[in-house]
Amino acid sequence: MDRNTELSEFLRTRRARLSPGDAGVSVTNDSPRRVPGLRREELAQLAGVSTDYYTRLEQGRHLNVSETVLDAVARALRLDETERAYLFELTRPRPRRTVRRRPPRPQRVRPGVHALLRTLDGISPAFVLGRRGDVLASNQLARALIIDFEALPYHERNMARFMFLDEAARSLWPDWETVAAEMVASLRLEAGRHPEDPRLTELVGELTIKSADFRKWWADHNVREKTHGIKRYHHPVVGDMTLSYENVAVPGDPDQALCMYTVEPGSPSEAALRLLASWTAPPSARSSAPASDARPSGGPSSDVSP
């Protein structure tokens, strides 16, 4: 990702979404507007900089900019905390490299984190996300809920790739468009933090070519940090579930996050999750489970790892 181009497009799209009324800019009827949102000179005035200075910044021709000016631009554009941090990341000077950079090492999940995933099995679907949304590890319940990533070829174990290139994903999430757009915004944030990641560039290129939806949302230049929230699932075996999720940074590895799902006690979603847990349990555990937790008939038998 070219940082100058990304800075230019990010500022332009943020300016385009901000109407004069929202920004408190008065508009006269004898001045027709040919651009969506604020004009450059209006944004520059709100930020307290010259139009020429802001124009050069928006064109990506002035990366050596002070924090004071960036703060003023962020306030004028009404950026949220994630967008503000992204703006600062794009304008942060980076050292010139005199040697060829080595490809990043494959990410590994510590044995202790694997043990934690096993401990959560039967209770909470849980998995570890790495750079680019790669699924580095998962427990049985997560594999039964979403897909058995560990049965896929290594390069296909990626949440964004599954979401946009596997038709099953569109029926798994009832509000697929919202979830998928958030995934794109999360990838865009990742690209700002790691602009020289070749595997991220390859992933974005593949999704851009193969998915019109990804291509559309990528052009929006939205960014989002996903730390917690609620997701709805329509599972082909146990039906509808509403799950809360928490993404917790793995200590000692800031590029890994442990994602855990929970349900409201006593809710239909809890009953469905318990049924899914019973379905994925080893045969010995299923034989001793209450009849109401028995595995549903007609469900898959070999698609989920035991």
CSV table of C-alpha atoms in Angstrom, one decimal:
chain,number,residue,atom,x,y,z
A,1,MET,CA,0.0,0.0,0.0
A,2,ASP,CA,1.4,3.4,-1.0
A,3,ARG,CA,1.1,5.6,2.1
A,4,ASN,CA,0.9,8.8,0.1
A,5,THR,CA,-2.0,7.6,-2.0
A,6,GLU,CA,-3.7,6.1,1.1
A,7,LEU,CA,-3.4,9.4,3.0
A,8,SER,CA,-4.8,11.3,0.0
A,9,GLU,CA,-7.8,9.0,-0.4
A,10,PHE,CA,-8.5,8.7,3.3
A,11,LEU,CA,-8.6,12.5,3.8
A,12,ARG,CA,-10.7,12.9,0.6
A,13,THR,CA,-13.3,10.4,1.6
A,14,ARG,CA,-13.5,11.7,5.2
A,15,ARG,CA,-14.1,15.2,3.8
A,16,ALA,CA,-16.7,14.0,1.4
A,17,ARG,CA,-18.8,12.5,4.1
A,18,LEU,CA,-19.0,15.7,6.2
A,19,SER,CA,-21.8,18.0,5.1
A,20,PRO,CA,-21.5,21.8,5.5
A,21,GLY,CA,-24.4,21.7,7.9
A,22,ASP,CA,-22.7,19.1,10.1
A,23,ALA,CA,-19.6,21.2,10.2
A,24,GLY,CA,-21.3,24.5,10.8
A,25,VAL,CA,-20.3,26.0,7.5
A,26,SER,CA,-22.7,28.4,6.0
A,27,VAL,CA,-23.6,27.9,2.3
A,28,THR,CA,-24.9,30.6,0.0
A,29,ASN,CA,-27.4,29.8,-2.8
A,30,ASP,CA,-25.3,31.5,-5.4
A,31,SER,CA,-22.4,29.1,-4.9
A,32,PRO,CA,-23.2,25.8,-6.6
A,33,ARG,CA,-21.3,22.8,-5.0
A,34,ARG,CA,-19.6,20.4,-7.4
A,35,VAL,CA,-18.1,18.1,-4.8
A,36,PRO,CA,-19.8,16.0,-2.0
A,37,GLY,CA,-19.2,17.2,1.5
A,38,LEU,CA,-16.9,20.1,2.4
A,39,ARG,CA,-14.6,21.9,0.0
A,40,ARG,CA,-10.9,21.9,0.6
A,41,GLU,CA,-10.9,25.6,1.5
A,42,GLU,CA,-13.7,25.1,4.0
A,43,LEU,CA,-11.9,22.2,5.7
A,44,ALA,CA,-8.7,24.2,5.7
A,45,GLN,CA,-10.5,27.1,7.4
A,46,LEU,CA,-12.0,24.8,10.1
A,47,ALA,CA,-8.5,23.3,10.7
A,48,GLY,CA,-6.8,26.7,10.9
A,49,VAL,CA,-4.4,26.1,8.0
A,50,SER,CA,-4.0,27.6,4.6
A,51,THR,CA,-5.9,26.1,1.6
A,52,ASP,CA,-2.6,25.4,-0.1
A,53,TYR,CA,-1.2,23.6,2.9
A,54,TYR,CA,-4.2,21.4,3.3
A,55,THR,CA,-4.3,20.7,-0.4
A,56,ARG,CA,-0.7,19.5,-0.4
A,57,LEU,CA,-1.5,17.3,2.7
A,58,GLU,CA,-4.6,15.8,1.0
A,59,GLN,CA,-2.6,15.1,-2.1
A,60,GLY,CA,-0.1,13.2,0.0
A,61,ARG,CA,2.7,15.6,-0.8
A,62,HIS,CA,3.4,16.8,2.8
A,63,LEU,CA,4.0,13.9,5.2
A,64,ASN,CA,6.3,15.8,7.5
A,65,VAL,CA,3.4,17.4,9.4
A,66,SER,CA,3.2,18.4,13.0
A,67,GLU,CA,0.9,16.7,15.6
A,68,THR,CA,-0.8,20.0,16.2
A,69,VAL,CA,-1.9,20.3,12.6
A,70,LEU,CA,-3.0,16.7,12.5
A,71,ASP,CA,-5.0,17.2,15.7
A,72,ALA,CA,-6.7,20.2,14.0
A,73,VAL,CA,-7.4,18.3,10.8
A,74,ALA,CA,-8.8,15.4,12.8
A,75,ARG,CA,-11.1,17.6,14.8
A,76,ALA,CA,-12.3,19.4,11.6
A,77,LEU,CA,-13.0,16.1,10.0
A,78,ARG,CA,-14.7,14.8,13.1
A,79,LEU,CA,-12.6,11.6,13.1
A,80,ASP,CA,-13.3,9.0,15.8
A,81,GLU,CA,-10.4,7.7,17.9
A,82,THR,CA,-9.6,4.8,15.5
A,83,GLU,CA,-9.6,7.1,12.4
A,84,ARG,CA,-7.5,9.7,14.3
A,85,ALA,CA,-4.9,7.0,15.1
A,86,TYR,CA,-5.0,5.8,11.5
A,87,LEU,CA,-4.3,9.4,10.3
A,88,PHE,CA,-1.3,9.7,12.6
A,89,GLU,CA,0.0,6.3,11.4
A,90,LEU,CA,-0.2,7.2,7.8
A,91,THR,CA,1.8,10.4,8.4
A,92,ARG,CA,4.4,8.9,10.7
A,93,PRO,CA,7.9,9.1,9.2
A,94,ARG,CA,9.3,5.7,8.4
A,95,PRO,CA,13.1,5.0,8.2
A,96,ARG,CA,14.5,4.4,4.8
A,97,ARG,CA,15.5,0.8,4.2
A,98,THR,CA,18.9,0.1,2.7
A,99,VAL,CA,18.6,-3.7,2.7
A,100,ARG,CA,15.8,-5.9,1.4
A,101,ARG,CA,13.3,-6.7,4.1
A,102,ARG,CA,12.9,-10.3,5.0
A,103,PRO,CA,9.3,-11.7,4.8
A,104,PRO,CA,7.6,-11.8,8.2
A,105,ARG,CA,8.0,-15.1,10.1
A,106,PRO,CA,4.9,-17.3,10.3
A,107,GLN,CA,3.0,-16.6,13.5
A,108,ARG,CA,2.9,-19.3,16.1
A,109,VAL,CA,0.5,-19.8,19.0
A,110,ARG,CA,2.0,-20.6,22.3
A,111,PRO,CA,1.2,-24.1,23.9
A,112,GLY,CA,-0.4,-22.2,26.8
A,113,VAL,CA,-2.9,-20.5,24.5
A,114,HIS,CA,-3.7,-23.8,22.8
A,115,ALA,CA,-4.4,-25.2,26.3
A,116,LEU,CA,-6.7,-22.2,27.0
A,117,LEU,CA,-8.7,-22.9,23.8
A,118,ARG,CA,-9.2,-26.5,24.9
A,119,THR,CA,-10.3,-25.3,28.3
A,120,LEU,CA,-13.0,-23.1,26.7
A,121,ASP,CA,-14.3,-26.0,24.6
A,122,GLY,CA,-17.8,-26.9,25.4
A,123,ILE,CA,-18.3,-23.5,27.0
A,124,SER,CA,-17.2,-20.8,24.5
A,125,PRO,CA,-16.4,-20.8,20.8
A,126,ALA,CA,-12.8,-19.3,20.8
A,127,PHE,CA,-10.1,-18.8,18.3
A,128,VAL,CA,-6.9,-16.8,17.8
A,129,LEU,CA,-6.7,-14.2,15.1
A,130,GLY,CA,-3.3,-13.0,13.8
A,131,ARG,CA,-2.2,-10.5,11.2
A,132,ARG,CA,-4.5,-10.0,8.2
A,133,GLY,CA,-7.3,-11.8,10.1
A,134,ASP,CA,-5.4,-15.2,9.8
A,135,VAL,CA,-7.0,-17.8,12.0
A,136,LEU,CA,-4.0,-19.2,13.8
A,137,ALA,CA,-5.8,-21.7,16.2
A,138,SER,CA,-9.4,-22.5,17.2
A,139,ASN,CA,-11.3,-24.9,19.5
A,140,GLN,CA,-13.8,-27.5,18.4
A,141,LEU,CA,-16.8,-25.3,19.2
A,142,ALA,CA,-15.5,-22.4,17.1
A,143,ARG,CA,-14.8,-24.8,14.2
A,144,ALA,CA,-18.4,-26.2,14.5
A,145,LEU,CA,-19.8,-22.7,14.6
A,146,ILE,CA,-18.0,-21.1,11.7
A,147,ILE,CA,-15.8,-23.5,9.7
A,148,ASP,CA,-13.0,-25.9,10.4
A,149,PHE,CA,-10.1,-23.6,9.5
A,150,GLU,CA,-7.6,-26.2,10.6
A,151,ALA,CA,-8.8,-28.6,7.9
A,152,LEU,CA,-8.1,-25.9,5.2
A,153,PRO,CA,-4.8,-25.4,3.4
A,154,TYR,CA,-2.6,-23.0,5.4
A,155,HIS,CA,-3.0,-20.0,3.1
A,156,GLU,CA,-6.8,-20.3,3.2
A,157,ARG,CA,-7.1,-20.0,7.0
A,158,ASN,CA,-8.2,-16.4,6.9
A,159,MET,CA,-11.4,-14.9,8.2
A,160,ALA,CA,-11.7,-12.3,5.4
A,161,ARG,CA,-11.0,-14.9,2.7
A,162,PHE,CA,-13.7,-17.1,4.1
A,163,MET,CA,-16.2,-14.3,4.4
A,164,PHE,CA,-15.9,-13.1,0.8
A,165,LEU,CA,-15.0,-16.2,-1.2
A,166,ASP,CA,-17.0,-18.9,0.5
A,167,GLU,CA,-20.8,-18.9,-0.2
A,168,ALA,CA,-21.5,-20.5,3.1
A,169,ALA,CA,-20.5,-17.3,4.9
A,170,ARG,CA,-23.4,-15.4,3.4
A,171,SER,CA,-26.0,-17.7,5.0
A,172,LEU,CA,-24.0,-18.1,8.3
A,173,TRP,CA,-24.2,-14.4,9.1
A,174,PRO,CA,-27.8,-13.1,8.6
A,175,ASP,CA,-26.4,-9.5,8.5
A,176,TRP,CA,-23.5,-10.5,6.3
A,177,GLU,CA,-23.1,-7.1,4.6
A,178,THR,CA,-22.6,-5.4,8.0
A,179,VAL,CA,-20.1,-8.0,9.2
A,180,ALA,CA,-18.3,-8.1,5.9
A,181,ALA,CA,-18.0,-4.3,5.7
A,182,GLU,CA,-16.5,-4.2,9.2
A,183,MET,CA,-14.0,-6.9,8.2
A,184,VAL,CA,-12.9,-4.7,5.3
A,185,ALA,CA,-12.5,-1.7,7.6
A,186,SER,CA,-10.4,-3.8,10.0
A,187,LEU,CA,-8.2,-4.9,7.1
A,188,ARG,CA,-7.8,-1.3,6.0
A,189,LEU,CA,-6.6,-0.5,9.5
A,190,GLU,CA,-4.2,-3.4,9.4
A,191,ALA,CA,-2.8,-2.1,6.1
A,192,GLY,CA,-2.1,1.3,7.6
A,193,ARG,CA,-0.1,-0.4,10.4
A,194,HIS,CA,1.8,-2.8,8.2
A,195,PRO,CA,2.0,-1.3,4.7
A,196,GLU,CA,4.9,-3.5,3.7
A,197,ASP,CA,3.3,-6.8,4.6
A,198,PRO,CA,3.5,-8.8,1.3
A,199,ARG,CA,0.9,-11.4,2.4
A,200,LEU,CA,-1.5,-8.6,3.2
A,201,THR,CA,-1.0,-7.0,-0.2
A,202,GLU,CA,-1.6,-10.4,-1.8
A,203,LEU,CA,-4.8,-11.0,0.2
A,204,VAL,CA,-6.2,-7.6,-0.6
A,205,GLY,CA,-5.3,-8.1,-4.3
A,206,GLU,CA,-7.0,-11.5,-4.5
A,207,LEU,CA,-10.2,-10.2,-2.7
A,208,THR,CA,-10.3,-7.1,-4.9
A,209,ILE,CA,-10.2,-9.2,-8.0
A,210,LYS,CA,-12.6,-11.9,-6.9
A,211,SER,CA,-15.2,-9.9,-4.9
A,212,ALA,CA,-17.1,-6.9,-6.1
A,213,ASP,CA,-18.4,-6.3,-2.6
A,214,PHE,CA,-14.9,-6.2,-1.2
A,215,ARG,CA,-13.8,-3.9,-4.0
A,216,LYS,CA,-16.6,-1.5,-3.2
A,217,TRP,CA,-16.0,-1.3,0.5
A,218,TRP,CA,-12.2,-1.2,0.2
A,219,ALA,CA,-12.7,2.0,-1.9
A,220,ASP,CA,-14.6,3.6,1.0
A,221,HIS,CA,-11.4,3.8,3.1
A,222,ASN,CA,-13.2,3.1,6.3
A,223,VAL,CA,-11.2,1.9,9.3
A,224,ARG,CA,-12.4,0.1,12.4
A,225,GLU,CA,-10.9,-1.5,15.5
A,226,LYS,CA,-12.9,-4.6,16.4
A,227,THR,CA,-12.5,-5.3,20.2
A,228,HIS,CA,-16.0,-6.4,21.3
A,229,GLY,CA,-19.5,-6.5,20.1
A,230,ILE,CA,-22.5,-8.7,19.1
A,231,LYS,CA,-22.8,-11.1,16.2
A,232,ARG,CA,-25.8,-13.0,14.9
A,233,TYR,CA,-25.4,-16.5,13.4
A,234,HIS,CA,-27.7,-18.7,11.5
A,235,HIS,CA,-26.1,-22.2,12.0
A,236,PRO,CA,-27.3,-24.9,9.5
A,237,VAL,CA,-27.8,-27.4,12.4
A,238,VAL,CA,-28.8,-25.6,15.6
A,239,GLY,CA,-30.4,-22.5,14.0
A,240,ASP,CA,-30.2,-18.8,15.1
A,241,MET,CA,-27.9,-17.5,17.8
A,242,THR,CA,-26.9,-14.1,19.1
A,243,LEU,CA,-23.4,-14.1,20.6
A,244,SER,CA,-21.3,-11.5,22.3
A,245,TYR,CA,-17.6,-11.4,21.5
A,246,GLU,CA,-14.5,-10.1,23.1
A,247,ASN,CA,-11.2,-9.8,21.4
A,248,VAL,CA,-8.4,-9.9,24.0
A,249,ALA,CA,-4.7,-9.2,23.0
A,250,VAL,CA,-2.5,-12.2,23.7
A,251,PRO,CA,0.1,-11.2,26.3
A,252,GLY,CA,3.6,-11.1,24.7
A,253,ASP,CA,2.3,-10.9,21.1
A,254,PRO,CA,0.4,-7.7,20.1
A,255,ASP,CA,-0.3,-9.1,16.7
A,256,GLN,CA,-2.5,-11.9,18.1
A,257,ALA,CA,-5.9,-11.6,19.6
A,258,LEU,CA,-8.0,-14.3,21.4
A,259,CYS,CA,-11.6,-14.0,20.3
A,260,MET,CA,-14.2,-15.5,22.7
A,261,TYR,CA,-18.0,-15.8,22.3
A,262,THR,CA,-20.5,-15.8,25.1
A,263,VAL,CA,-24.3,-16.0,25.3
A,264,GLU,CA,-27.0,-14.6,27.6
A,265,PRO,CA,-27.8,-17.2,30.3
A,266,GLY,CA,-31.2,-18.8,29.9
A,267,SER,CA,-31.6,-17.5,26.4
A,268,PRO,CA,-32.5,-19.5,23.3
A,269,SER,CA,-29.0,-18.8,22.1
A,270,GLU,CA,-27.6,-20.5,25.1
A,271,ALA,CA,-29.7,-23.6,24.4
A,272,ALA,CA,-28.5,-23.6,20.8
A,273,LEU,CA,-24.9,-23.2,21.8
A,274,ARG,CA,-25.2,-26.1,24.3
A,275,LEU,CA,-26.8,-28.2,21.6
A,276,LEU,CA,-23.8,-27.4,19.3
A,277,ALA,CA,-21.4,-28.2,22.1
A,278,SER,CA,-23.1,-31.6,22.6
A,279,TRP,CA,-22.9,-32.2,18.8
A,280,THR,CA,-19.1,-31.6,18.8
A,281,ALA,CA,-18.4,-33.5,22.0
A,282,PRO,CA,-16.5,-36.8,21.8
A,283,PRO,CA,-18.8,-39.9,21.6
A,284,SER,CA,-18.1,-40.9,25.2
A,285,ALA,CA,-19.3,-37.4,26.4
A,286,ARG,CA,-22.3,-37.4,24.1
A,287,SER,CA,-23.5,-40.8,25.5
A,288,SER,CA,-23.7,-39.4,29.0
A,289,ALA,CA,-25.3,-36.1,28.0
A,290,PRO,CA,-29.0,-35.4,28.7
A,291,ALA,CA,-31.4,-36.4,26.0
A,292,SER,CA,-32.2,-32.7,25.2
A,293,ASP,CA,-28.6,-32.2,24.4
A,294,ALA,CA,-28.3,-35.1,21.9
A,295,ARG,CA,-26.9,-34.4,18.5
A,296,PRO,CA,-29.5,-33.4,16.0
A,297,SER,CA,-30.3,-35.8,13.2
A,298,GLY,CA,-29.3,-34.9,9.7
A,299,GLY,CA,-26.3,-32.8,10.7
A,300,PRO,CA,-22.8,-33.1,9.2
A,301,SER,CA,-20.7,-36.0,10.6
A,302,SER,CA,-17.2,-35.5,9.4
A,303,ASP,CA,-16.8,-31.9,8.5
A,304,VAL,CA,-16.0,-30.9,12.1
A,305,SER,CA,-12.8,-32.1,13.8
A,306,PRO,CA,-13.7,-34.3,16.8
